[in-house]
Amino acid sequence: MFSRTLVNAVALAAFTLRAAAQYQDMPPAMGPWFDINTQGVAGDYGEANTGVNAADEIAGWYDLADVWRTAQKVLEPSVWGRVAGGSGHEESMRWNSKIFEYVTFRPRIGRDLANATLDTSITLKNGAGVETVFTASSPIFFAPSGSHGRVNPDVAENGTVRAAATAGVIAGIAQYATVPIASLGSIKSENQTLWYQIYPGEFDRDAVLEQVSVAKNAGYTALMVTVDTASEGWQSRDWRAGGDTPSGNAQDNKLTWDDLAWLKDVQDLPVIPKGIQSVEDAVIARDMGFAAIYLSNHGGRQLDGAPAPLQVLLEINKYAPGLSDEIPILVDGGVYSAQHALKLIALGSKLVGLGRPVQFSLTMGQEGVEKMIKNLNDDMLVEMRQIGVSNPSQLNPKYVNTQRAAGFIYDGDLQ
Ligand SMILES: Cc1cc2nc3c(=O)[nH]c(=O)nc-3n(C[C@H](O)[C@H](O)[C@H](O)COP(=O)(O)O)c2cc1C
Ligand SMILES: *[C@@H]1O[C@H](CO)[C@@H](O)[C@H](O)[C@H]1NC(C)=O
Ligand SMILES: *[C@@H]1O[C@H](CO)[C@@H](O)[C@H](O)[C@H]1NC(C)=O
Ligand SMILES: *[C@@H]1O[C@H](CO)[C@@H](O)[C@H](O)[C@H]1NC(C)=O
């Protein structure tokens, strides 16, 4: 009896050592982006300069940790610092992803999932109440992020837009895109959906209207209005790496709900406030008749210490249950795997956005972005079947156990 236990113990120890050796080269579970000391490795941008062959590199991408490693390898430190970094000590940036570990699925079996698809549709209304239905091949969308030309000057946003067309996903295009938004409109495919992101607080109203009219004429079909930049984020990593120096810039600190209401009503594209971070503001946005609510802390690049978007979803479900049936909710921030997206969808998100994953995969061009989104979509299909549903829209809060995250929900009086 004793010797048998000993044999088992020895066998187990040997197995453990073998397994440890096998996995020692793997990155930490959450990937290199959580290493606050990472300053990027020196290197010039570009396949030519780094000796990186894009096709070979892309062939080795299985998940976003691979994409991050490629980006860190090829980007100049200042660009790496700008994109990889967040604000402050990057607590919100890390928390955005970390919180998913506190939520687990409640999978069901015994269902016919042969026809599972990620097909998604979302209905947005404009200020006059006129509804438009948008369809996409996946609930994943590209969050608007600036300056794609800095991660890939060869293709910049042209690569992003074309990859979104191939994938059939909705793409947000930033006011600070490298390529003029009208040019991007001219390369978009017929049935592709592009939404325009604007910082209206940076301009007077005439200039805002001028921009909106350029976007509309170029084929953009909704406006994402960023509302979480009352002041420019304190982005130490970016600055340390040689990015724009701290300006203390009060980016758009005069932007009010009145301005947002004006923009909603003065033109006919649907308006989506981007950067809502409390149930109170979500309720105001619904009551004022905006097209959707976009929960985001800007990828942890604005207020450090901001709640993770998943936390805000839980807060909404507690204090304003049913809100996600009344107005579509979009979410982004730290969504770095298929399961992250599915958890947000189960909790009421209609579309789930990617910021850094798009920028970092674009280092390997349009094909890089296509591979990144394909991996994520294929993985989502796999996980969705394992959860037991055949479309993301069938998910609801009963498919997730959020008990361990309950302590993160605000429990005081509402403001
Ligand atoms: C390099 C970079 C630039 C960004 N620029 C903008 C911008 O110009 N306007 C905006 O609304 N959001 C911007 N964002 C925020 C994204 O829209 C999005 O909220 C965020 O990246 C989501 O988090 P993730 O990067 O973890 O996916 C930017 C994000 C990054 C990483
Ligand atoms: C799947 O699609 C096939 C072909 O259209 C159809 O015959 C079948 O009934 C579908 N199964 C389910 C579960 O919807
Ligand atoms: C992007 O496409 C536009 C429109 O075709 C073109 O004018 C521009 O040069 C392209 N930019 C890059 C960086 O490829
Ligand atoms: C766009 O149209 C093509 C051809 O009809 C189709 O294959 C593709 O799925 C469509 N894309 C979207 C996003 O609807």
Short mmCIF file of C-alpha atoms and ligand atoms in Angstrom, two decimals:
data_model
loop_
_atom_site.label_atom_id
_atom_site.label_comp_id
_atom_site.label_asym_id
_atom_site.label_seq_id
_atom_site.Cartn_x
_atom_site.Cartn_y
_atom_site.Cartn_z
CA MET A 1 0.00 0.00 0.00
CA PHE A 2 2.72 2.40 1.10
CA SER A 3 4.95 1.57 -1.86
CA ARG A 4 2.10 2.02 -4.27
CA THR A 5 1.45 5.51 -2.93
CA LEU A 6 5.15 6.22 -3.29
CA VAL A 7 5.17 5.03 -6.91
CA ASN A 8 2.20 7.24 -7.66
CA ALA A 9 3.85 10.20 -5.97
CA VAL A 10 7.05 9.71 -7.96
CA ALA A 11 5.09 9.36 -11.20
CA LEU A 12 3.14 12.52 -10.41
CA ALA A 13 6.32 14.46 -9.60
CA ALA A 14 7.94 13.32 -12.84
CA PHE A 15 4.85 14.34 -14.80
CA THR A 16 4.76 17.74 -13.11
CA LEU A 17 8.41 18.39 -13.91
CA ARG A 18 7.89 17.37 -17.54
CA ALA A 19 4.85 19.62 -17.81
CA ALA A 20 6.71 22.51 -16.21
CA ALA A 21 9.58 22.11 -18.68
CA GLN A 22 7.15 21.98 -21.57
CA TYR A 23 5.39 25.18 -20.56
CA GLN A 24 8.26 27.21 -19.21
CA ASP A 25 8.56 29.18 -22.43
CA MET A 26 4.96 30.27 -22.42
CA PRO A 27 4.15 33.86 -21.45
CA PRO A 28 2.18 34.58 -18.30
CA ALA A 29 -1.50 33.81 -18.75
CA MET A 30 -2.54 37.39 -19.37
CA GLY A 31 0.29 38.10 -21.77
CA PRO A 32 3.09 40.60 -21.94
CA TRP A 33 0.83 43.65 -21.84
CA PHE A 34 0.50 43.30 -18.08
CA ASP A 35 4.20 43.79 -17.39
CA ILE A 36 4.37 47.38 -16.20
CA ASN A 37 8.13 47.45 -16.63
CA THR A 38 7.92 46.64 -20.30
CA GLN A 39 9.39 49.59 -22.16
CA GLY A 40 9.50 47.97 -25.55
CA VAL A 41 12.54 46.67 -27.33
CA ALA A 42 14.56 48.83 -29.65
CA GLY A 43 13.96 48.29 -33.32
CA ASP A 44 12.84 50.19 -36.31
CA TYR A 45 9.41 49.74 -37.70
CA GLY A 46 8.97 47.58 -40.68
CA GLU A 47 9.50 44.14 -42.03
CA ALA A 48 12.47 45.38 -44.03
CA ASN A 49 14.18 46.78 -40.97
CA THR A 50 13.43 44.03 -38.51
CA GLY A 51 13.87 41.08 -40.83
CA VAL A 52 10.39 39.96 -39.83
CA ASN A 53 8.49 38.22 -42.60
CA ALA A 54 4.84 39.17 -42.23
CA ALA A 55 3.43 35.92 -43.62
CA ASP A 56 5.62 33.78 -41.33
CA GLU A 57 4.85 35.97 -38.37
CA ILE A 58 1.09 35.87 -38.95
CA ALA A 59 1.20 32.09 -39.42
CA GLY A 60 2.35 31.84 -35.80
CA TRP A 61 -0.57 33.82 -34.37
CA TYR A 62 -3.01 31.77 -32.31
CA ASP A 63 -4.19 34.38 -29.87
CA LEU A 64 -3.57 37.99 -28.97
CA ALA A 65 -0.50 37.25 -26.85
CA ASP A 66 1.19 36.31 -30.15
CA VAL A 67 0.05 39.55 -31.74
CA TRP A 68 1.41 41.57 -28.80
CA ARG A 69 4.78 39.83 -29.07
CA THR A 70 5.06 40.64 -32.77
CA ALA A 71 4.14 44.27 -32.18
CA GLN A 72 6.66 44.64 -29.39
CA LYS A 73 9.31 43.14 -31.63
CA VAL A 74 8.75 45.42 -34.62
CA LEU A 75 7.56 48.74 -33.23
CA GLU A 76 9.85 51.58 -32.27
CA PRO A 77 9.80 51.95 -28.48
CA SER A 78 7.98 55.26 -28.65
CA VAL A 79 5.15 53.78 -30.74
CA TRP A 80 5.01 50.65 -28.60
CA GLY A 81 4.85 52.84 -25.49
CA ARG A 82 2.07 54.95 -26.92
CA VAL A 83 -0.17 52.08 -27.99
CA ALA A 84 0.57 49.50 -25.28
CA GLY A 85 0.42 52.00 -22.48
CA GLY A 86 -2.42 53.28 -20.37
CA SER A 87 -2.73 56.17 -17.94
CA GLY A 88 -1.27 56.46 -14.45
CA HIS A 89 -0.03 53.14 -13.13
CA GLU A 90 -2.23 51.38 -15.68
CA GLU A 91 -4.43 49.87 -12.99
CA SER A 92 -7.59 50.30 -15.04
CA MET A 93 -5.89 48.98 -18.15
CA ARG A 94 -4.96 45.77 -16.32
CA TRP A 95 -8.26 45.58 -14.45
CA ASN A 96 -10.26 45.72 -17.70
CA SER A 97 -8.97 42.24 -18.54
CA LYS A 98 -8.36 40.89 -15.06
CA ILE A 99 -12.00 41.19 -14.01
CA PHE A 100 -13.04 38.54 -16.54
CA GLU A 101 -11.39 35.97 -14.24
CA TYR A 102 -14.09 36.65 -11.67
CA VAL A 103 -16.86 35.58 -14.05
CA THR A 104 -17.36 32.03 -15.30
CA PHE A 105 -19.80 30.52 -17.78
CA ARG A 106 -22.73 28.22 -17.02
CA PRO A 107 -22.60 25.98 -20.10
CA ARG A 108 -25.49 23.81 -21.30
CA ILE A 109 -25.28 20.60 -23.30
CA GLY A 110 -27.54 18.51 -25.48
CA ARG A 111 -28.51 21.10 -28.05
CA ASP A 112 -28.22 21.00 -31.85
CA LEU A 113 -25.59 23.60 -32.63
CA ALA A 114 -24.91 22.55 -36.21
CA ASN A 115 -25.92 25.92 -37.63
CA ALA A 116 -24.14 28.13 -35.14
CA THR A 117 -23.20 31.59 -36.48
CA LEU A 118 -21.90 34.85 -35.13
CA ASP A 119 -24.26 36.87 -37.35
CA THR A 120 -25.21 40.03 -35.56
CA SER A 121 -27.55 42.92 -36.11
CA ILE A 122 -27.94 46.17 -34.25
CA THR A 123 -30.57 48.86 -34.66
CA LEU A 124 -29.65 52.50 -34.12
CA LYS A 125 -32.05 55.42 -34.11
CA ASN A 126 -31.15 58.99 -34.94
CA GLY A 127 -32.33 62.14 -33.17
CA ALA A 128 -35.61 62.08 -35.09
CA GLY A 129 -36.24 58.49 -34.01
CA VAL A 130 -35.60 56.99 -37.47
CA GLU A 131 -34.11 53.52 -37.11
CA THR A 132 -31.38 51.90 -39.19
CA VAL A 133 -30.50 48.22 -38.96
CA PHE A 134 -26.82 47.32 -39.28
CA THR A 135 -25.69 43.75 -39.85
CA ALA A 136 -22.28 42.24 -39.25
CA SER A 137 -20.71 38.81 -39.41
CA SER A 138 -19.67 39.04 -35.77
CA PRO A 139 -20.47 41.04 -32.62
CA ILE A 140 -16.84 42.18 -32.60
CA PHE A 141 -16.19 45.69 -33.95
CA PHE A 142 -13.12 47.85 -34.33
CA ALA A 143 -13.09 50.57 -31.68
CA PRO A 144 -12.01 53.91 -33.15
CA SER A 145 -8.35 54.55 -32.40
CA GLY A 146 -6.09 57.23 -33.79
CA SER A 147 -2.98 57.25 -35.94
CA HIS A 148 -2.84 53.79 -37.51
CA GLY A 149 -0.09 55.22 -39.69
CA ARG A 150 2.22 55.16 -36.70
CA VAL A 151 2.03 51.39 -36.34
CA ASN A 152 2.07 50.82 -40.09
CA PRO A 153 2.88 53.77 -42.36
CA ASP A 154 2.62 51.59 -45.49
CA VAL A 155 -1.10 50.97 -45.24
CA ALA A 156 -2.36 52.88 -42.17
CA GLU A 157 -6.19 52.87 -41.85
CA ASN A 158 -6.54 51.62 -45.42
CA GLY A 159 -5.42 48.23 -44.10
CA THR A 160 -7.82 48.42 -41.18
CA VAL A 161 -10.80 49.35 -43.35
CA ARG A 162 -10.08 46.63 -45.91
CA ALA A 163 -9.60 44.02 -43.19
CA ALA A 164 -12.93 45.01 -41.63
CA ALA A 165 -14.55 44.55 -45.05
CA THR A 166 -13.06 41.06 -45.45
CA ALA A 167 -14.21 40.11 -41.97
CA GLY A 168 -17.63 41.72 -42.35
CA VAL A 169 -17.29 43.63 -39.09
CA ILE A 170 -18.23 47.21 -38.22
CA ALA A 171 -15.27 49.57 -37.98
CA GLY A 172 -15.05 52.78 -35.97
CA ILE A 173 -12.77 55.36 -37.59
CA ALA A 174 -11.15 58.00 -35.40
CA GLN A 175 -11.18 61.72 -36.01
CA TYR A 176 -7.41 61.39 -35.55
CA ALA A 177 -7.03 58.79 -38.30
CA THR A 178 -3.83 59.14 -40.33
CA VAL A 179 -5.66 58.79 -43.64
CA PRO A 180 -8.31 61.45 -44.34
CA ILE A 181 -11.75 60.09 -43.55
CA ALA A 182 -13.05 60.88 -47.03
CA SER A 183 -10.28 58.72 -48.58
CA LEU A 184 -11.26 55.88 -46.28
CA GLY A 185 -14.86 56.32 -47.34
CA SER A 186 -13.73 56.00 -50.95
CA ILE A 187 -12.10 52.59 -50.38
CA LYS A 188 -14.86 51.11 -48.27
CA SER A 189 -16.76 48.30 -49.89
CA GLU A 190 -20.38 48.72 -50.85
CA ASN A 191 -22.09 47.09 -47.89
CA GLN A 192 -19.39 47.82 -45.34
CA THR A 193 -20.27 49.75 -42.19
CA LEU A 194 -18.00 52.57 -41.01
CA TRP A 195 -18.86 54.74 -38.01
CA TYR A 196 -17.06 58.01 -37.33
CA GLN A 197 -15.59 58.96 -33.95
CA ILE A 198 -15.48 62.65 -33.09
CA TYR A 199 -14.35 64.86 -30.19
CA PRO A 200 -16.88 67.67 -30.61
CA GLY A 201 -15.56 69.49 -27.55
CA GLU A 202 -12.40 70.37 -29.48
CA PHE A 203 -14.18 72.52 -32.06
CA ASP A 204 -16.82 75.17 -32.38
CA ARG A 205 -20.19 74.00 -33.60
CA ASP A 206 -19.69 75.06 -37.20
CA ALA A 207 -16.51 73.00 -37.42
CA VAL A 208 -18.25 70.02 -35.86
CA LEU A 209 -21.04 70.23 -38.44
CA GLU A 210 -18.50 70.52 -41.23
CA GLN A 211 -16.73 67.34 -40.06
CA VAL A 212 -19.99 65.48 -39.68
CA SER A 213 -21.04 66.43 -43.17
CA VAL A 214 -17.71 65.23 -44.61
CA ALA A 215 -18.18 61.94 -42.76
CA LYS A 216 -21.76 61.55 -43.89
CA ASN A 217 -20.93 62.25 -47.53
CA ALA A 218 -18.08 59.76 -47.33
CA GLY A 219 -20.49 57.02 -46.26
CA TYR A 220 -20.10 56.87 -42.48
CA THR A 221 -23.41 55.90 -40.92
CA ALA A 222 -23.18 56.73 -37.21
CA LEU A 223 -21.26 59.05 -34.90
CA MET A 224 -19.35 57.85 -31.87
CA VAL A 225 -18.91 60.87 -29.64
CA THR A 226 -16.10 60.40 -27.16
CA VAL A 227 -17.07 61.74 -23.73
CA ASP A 228 -14.32 60.44 -21.43
CA THR A 229 -11.65 63.03 -22.30
CA ALA A 230 -12.59 66.02 -20.14
CA SER A 231 -8.83 66.15 -19.72
CA GLU A 232 -6.08 64.39 -21.60
CA GLY A 233 -5.01 61.16 -19.86
CA TRP A 234 -1.84 61.08 -17.74
CA GLN A 235 -0.05 58.65 -20.02
CA SER A 236 3.34 58.23 -18.36
CA ARG A 237 4.48 55.27 -20.40
CA ASP A 238 3.86 57.13 -23.64
CA TRP A 239 5.64 60.25 -22.44
CA ARG A 240 8.57 58.31 -20.96
CA ALA A 241 9.01 56.55 -24.27
CA GLY A 242 9.24 59.88 -26.07
CA GLY A 243 5.61 60.46 -26.98
CA ASP A 244 3.82 63.80 -26.79
CA THR A 245 4.97 65.53 -23.64
CA PRO A 246 2.57 66.09 -20.74
CA SER A 247 0.44 69.08 -21.57
CA GLY A 248 -2.11 68.94 -18.80
CA ASN A 249 -4.36 69.61 -21.73
CA ALA A 250 -7.97 70.19 -20.85
CA GLN A 251 -8.92 68.33 -24.00
CA ASP A 252 -12.63 69.02 -24.11
CA ASN A 253 -13.62 69.98 -20.62
CA LYS A 254 -16.54 72.11 -21.71
CA LEU A 255 -18.47 69.30 -23.41
CA THR A 256 -21.89 68.97 -21.77
CA TRP A 257 -25.01 66.88 -22.22
CA ASP A 258 -26.51 69.93 -23.95
CA ASP A 259 -23.78 69.77 -26.60
CA LEU A 260 -24.42 66.06 -27.09
CA ALA A 261 -28.17 66.65 -27.39
CA TRP A 262 -27.51 69.42 -29.91
CA LEU A 263 -25.39 67.10 -32.05
CA LYS A 264 -28.00 64.35 -31.86
CA ASP A 265 -30.76 66.64 -33.06
CA VAL A 266 -28.99 68.94 -35.53
CA GLN A 267 -28.06 66.25 -38.05
CA ASP A 268 -29.49 62.88 -39.01
CA LEU A 269 -26.83 60.27 -38.14
CA PRO A 270 -27.36 58.22 -34.97
CA VAL A 271 -25.20 59.48 -32.07
CA ILE A 272 -23.50 57.12 -29.61
CA PRO A 273 -21.83 58.64 -26.51
CA LYS A 274 -18.53 56.73 -26.08
CA GLY A 275 -17.03 56.46 -22.64
CA ILE A 276 -20.01 56.08 -20.30
CA GLN A 277 -18.87 54.71 -16.94
CA SER A 278 -21.83 54.76 -14.54
CA VAL A 279 -25.43 53.60 -14.44
CA GLU A 280 -26.53 57.18 -13.82
CA ASP A 281 -25.07 58.38 -17.13
CA ALA A 282 -26.33 55.28 -18.95
CA VAL A 283 -29.86 56.11 -17.80
CA ILE A 284 -29.49 59.75 -18.85
CA ALA A 285 -28.30 58.66 -22.31
CA ARG A 286 -31.30 56.36 -22.67
CA ASP A 287 -33.75 58.99 -21.46
CA MET A 288 -32.33 61.62 -23.81
CA GLY A 289 -32.84 59.30 -26.76
CA PHE A 290 -29.30 58.57 -27.89
CA ALA A 291 -28.80 55.70 -30.33
CA ALA A 292 -26.74 53.50 -28.04
CA ILE A 293 -24.59 53.52 -24.93
CA TYR A 294 -20.88 52.84 -25.34
CA LEU A 295 -19.27 51.68 -22.08
CA SER A 296 -15.54 52.33 -22.16
CA ASN A 297 -12.70 53.71 -20.09
CA HIS A 298 -10.71 54.32 -23.27
CA GLY A 299 -8.73 51.13 -22.75
CA GLY A 300 -7.46 52.43 -19.39
CA ARG A 301 -5.93 55.48 -21.08
CA GLN A 302 -7.94 58.23 -19.43
CA LEU A 303 -8.97 57.99 -15.75
CA ASP A 304 -6.68 55.52 -13.97
CA GLY A 305 -8.85 53.88 -11.35
CA ALA A 306 -11.85 53.93 -13.69
CA PRO A 307 -14.14 50.91 -13.43
CA ALA A 308 -13.74 48.08 -15.91
CA PRO A 309 -16.57 48.15 -18.46
CA LEU A 310 -17.74 44.74 -17.24
CA GLN A 311 -18.18 46.28 -13.80
CA VAL A 312 -20.33 49.06 -15.27
CA LEU A 313 -22.46 46.45 -17.05
CA LEU A 314 -23.03 44.69 -13.72
CA GLU A 315 -23.91 48.05 -12.14
CA ILE A 316 -26.42 48.75 -14.91
CA ASN A 317 -27.97 45.30 -14.53
CA LYS A 318 -28.36 45.87 -10.79
CA TYR A 319 -29.71 49.44 -10.79
CA ALA A 320 -31.40 49.68 -14.20
CA PRO A 321 -32.38 46.11 -15.07
CA GLY A 322 -33.72 45.77 -18.59
CA LEU A 323 -31.82 48.80 -19.88
CA SER A 324 -29.94 46.68 -22.41
CA ASP A 325 -33.30 45.70 -23.96
CA GLU A 326 -34.25 49.36 -24.34
CA ILE A 327 -31.07 50.70 -25.87
CA PRO A 328 -28.13 48.84 -27.43
CA ILE A 329 -24.99 48.71 -25.32
CA LEU A 330 -21.50 48.66 -26.83
CA VAL A 331 -18.47 47.82 -24.71
CA ASP A 332 -14.70 47.96 -25.16
CA GLY A 333 -11.55 47.71 -23.07
CA GLY A 334 -9.31 44.75 -22.33
CA VAL A 335 -11.29 42.38 -24.54
CA TYR A 336 -8.38 40.17 -25.48
CA SER A 337 -10.05 36.80 -26.08
CA ALA A 338 -13.26 35.27 -27.37
CA GLN A 339 -14.45 34.36 -23.89
CA HIS A 340 -14.08 37.99 -22.77
CA ALA A 341 -16.40 39.05 -25.58
CA LEU A 342 -18.94 36.32 -24.82
CA LYS A 343 -19.11 37.25 -21.13
CA LEU A 344 -19.84 40.88 -22.00
CA ILE A 345 -22.50 39.81 -24.48
CA ALA A 346 -24.15 37.52 -21.91
CA LEU A 347 -24.34 40.52 -19.57
CA GLY A 348 -26.10 42.69 -22.14
CA SER A 349 -23.53 44.04 -24.57
CA LYS A 350 -24.59 43.96 -28.20
CA LEU A 351 -21.23 44.76 -29.79
CA VAL A 352 -17.78 44.35 -28.30
CA GLY A 353 -14.89 46.56 -29.44
CA LEU A 354 -11.16 46.05 -29.97
CA GLY A 355 -8.62 48.88 -29.76
CA ARG A 356 -5.05 47.69 -29.26
CA PRO A 357 -5.63 44.31 -30.94
CA VAL A 358 -6.36 46.16 -34.20
CA GLN A 359 -3.37 48.47 -33.93
CA PHE A 360 -0.93 45.71 -33.01
CA SER A 361 -2.14 43.27 -35.68
CA LEU A 362 -1.88 46.09 -38.24
CA THR A 363 1.91 46.00 -37.76
CA MET A 364 1.71 43.03 -40.13
CA GLY A 365 -0.62 44.85 -42.53
CA GLN A 366 -4.17 44.19 -43.65
CA GLU A 367 -3.50 40.43 -43.55
CA GLY A 368 -2.43 40.76 -39.93
CA VAL A 369 -5.72 42.38 -38.93
CA GLU A 370 -7.61 39.76 -40.94
CA LYS A 371 -5.83 36.91 -39.15
CA MET A 372 -6.34 38.52 -35.75
CA ILE A 373 -10.10 38.87 -36.24
CA LYS A 374 -10.41 35.42 -37.83
CA ASN A 375 -8.73 33.81 -34.83
CA LEU A 376 -11.02 35.67 -32.46
CA ASN A 377 -14.16 34.84 -34.44
CA ASP A 378 -13.24 31.16 -34.88
CA ASP A 379 -12.46 30.90 -31.18
CA MET A 380 -15.77 32.59 -30.39
CA LEU A 381 -17.65 30.04 -32.47
CA VAL A 382 -15.86 27.24 -30.63
CA GLU A 383 -16.60 28.69 -27.21
CA MET A 384 -20.17 29.58 -28.09
CA ARG A 385 -20.88 25.96 -29.00
CA GLN A 386 -19.21 24.80 -25.81
CA ILE A 387 -21.50 27.11 -23.86
CA GLY A 388 -24.47 25.64 -25.74
CA VAL A 389 -25.88 28.45 -27.87
CA SER A 390 -25.87 28.90 -31.62
CA ASN A 391 -25.79 32.71 -31.79
CA PRO A 392 -24.41 35.36 -29.43
CA SER A 393 -27.89 36.90 -29.22
CA GLN A 394 -29.09 33.79 -27.36
CA LEU A 395 -26.76 34.52 -24.46
CA ASN A 396 -28.18 36.17 -21.34
CA PRO A 397 -27.05 36.67 -17.73
CA LYS A 398 -28.16 33.12 -16.85
CA TYR A 399 -25.16 31.85 -18.83
CA VAL A 400 -22.63 33.47 -16.51
CA ASN A 401 -21.86 33.20 -12.83
CA THR A 402 -20.90 36.68 -11.62
CA GLN A 403 -21.04 35.92 -7.91
CA ARG A 404 -17.32 36.47 -7.36
CA ALA A 405 -17.59 39.86 -9.08
CA ALA A 406 -20.54 40.99 -6.94
CA GLY A 407 -18.20 42.73 -4.50
CA PHE A 408 -17.07 45.02 -7.31
CA ILE A 409 -20.53 46.45 -7.87
CA TYR A 410 -21.21 49.85 -6.33
CA ASP A 411 -23.70 49.48 -3.49
CA GLY A 412 -24.36 53.02 -2.28
CA ASP A 413 -27.11 55.47 -3.18
CA LEU A 414 -27.22 56.68 -6.76
CA GLN A 415 -26.22 60.28 -7.43
C1 LIG B 1 -3.33 53.99 -29.55
C2 LIG B 1 -4.77 54.25 -29.22
C3 LIG B 1 -5.39 55.38 -29.71
C4 LIG B 1 -6.72 55.64 -29.41
N1 LIG B 1 -7.32 56.74 -29.94
C5 LIG B 1 -8.61 56.98 -29.69
C6 LIG B 1 -9.27 58.09 -30.28
O1 LIG B 1 -8.66 58.85 -31.04
N2 LIG B 1 -10.58 58.30 -29.98
C7 LIG B 1 -11.27 57.47 -29.14
O2 LIG B 1 -12.44 57.67 -28.90
N3 LIG B 1 -10.68 56.39 -28.59
C8 LIG B 1 -9.37 56.13 -28.83
N4 LIG B 1 -8.78 55.03 -28.26
C9 LIG B 1 -9.57 54.15 -27.38
C10 LIG B 1 -10.26 53.05 -28.15
O3 LIG B 1 -11.36 53.52 -28.87
C11 LIG B 1 -10.80 51.98 -27.19
O4 LIG B 1 -11.69 52.59 -26.28
C12 LIG B 1 -9.76 51.22 -26.42
O5 LIG B 1 -8.58 51.04 -27.20
C13 LIG B 1 -10.31 49.86 -26.01
O6 LIG B 1 -9.41 49.17 -25.21
P1 LIG B 1 -8.41 48.05 -25.77
O7 LIG B 1 -7.29 48.79 -26.42
O8 LIG B 1 -7.98 47.37 -24.52
O9 LIG B 1 -9.16 47.18 -26.72
C14 LIG B 1 -7.44 54.75 -28.57
C15 LIG B 1 -6.82 53.61 -28.10
C16 LIG B 1 -5.50 53.35 -28.41
C17 LIG B 1 -4.87 52.08 -27.88
C1 LIG B 2 -29.52 23.57 -39.83
O1 LIG B 2 -29.58 23.89 -41.22
C2 LIG B 2 -30.07 22.82 -42.02
C3 LIG B 2 -29.92 23.22 -43.46
O2 LIG B 2 -30.55 24.46 -43.69
C4 LIG B 2 -31.51 22.52 -41.59
O3 LIG B 2 -31.99 21.43 -42.35
C5 LIG B 2 -31.54 22.16 -40.12
O4 LIG B 2 -32.88 22.01 -39.69
C6 LIG B 2 -30.88 23.26 -39.28
N1 LIG B 2 -30.77 22.81 -37.90
C7 LIG B 2 -31.15 23.59 -36.87
C8 LIG B 2 -31.00 23.01 -35.50
O5 LIG B 2 -31.60 24.71 -37.00
C1 LIG B 3 -5.14 55.00 -48.71
O1 LIG B 3 -6.07 54.97 -49.77
C2 LIG B 3 -6.26 56.26 -50.35
C3 LIG B 3 -7.44 56.15 -51.31
O2 LIG B 3 -7.16 55.20 -52.29
C4 LIG B 3 -4.97 56.70 -51.00
O3 LIG B 3 -5.13 57.97 -51.55
C5 LIG B 3 -3.87 56.74 -49.97
O4 LIG B 3 -2.62 57.01 -50.57
C6 LIG B 3 -3.77 55.41 -49.23
N1 LIG B 3 -2.87 55.57 -48.11
C7 LIG B 3 -2.03 54.61 -47.71
C8 LIG B 3 -1.15 54.92 -46.55
O5 LIG B 3 -2.00 53.53 -48.25
C1 LIG B 4 -21.39 42.20 -48.37
O1 LIG B 4 -21.84 41.64 -49.58
C2 LIG B 4 -21.16 40.47 -49.95
C3 LIG B 4 -21.68 40.08 -51.32
O2 LIG B 4 -23.08 40.15 -51.37
C4 LIG B 4 -21.41 39.39 -48.90
O3 LIG B 4 -20.70 38.22 -49.22
C5 LIG B 4 -20.92 39.90 -47.55
O4 LIG B 4 -21.21 38.96 -46.53
C6 LIG B 4 -21.57 41.21 -47.23
N1 LIG B 4 -21.01 41.75 -46.01
C7 LIG B 4 -21.77 42.23 -45.01
C8 LIG B 4 -21.04 42.79 -43.85
O5 LIG B 4 -22.99 42.23 -45.04
#
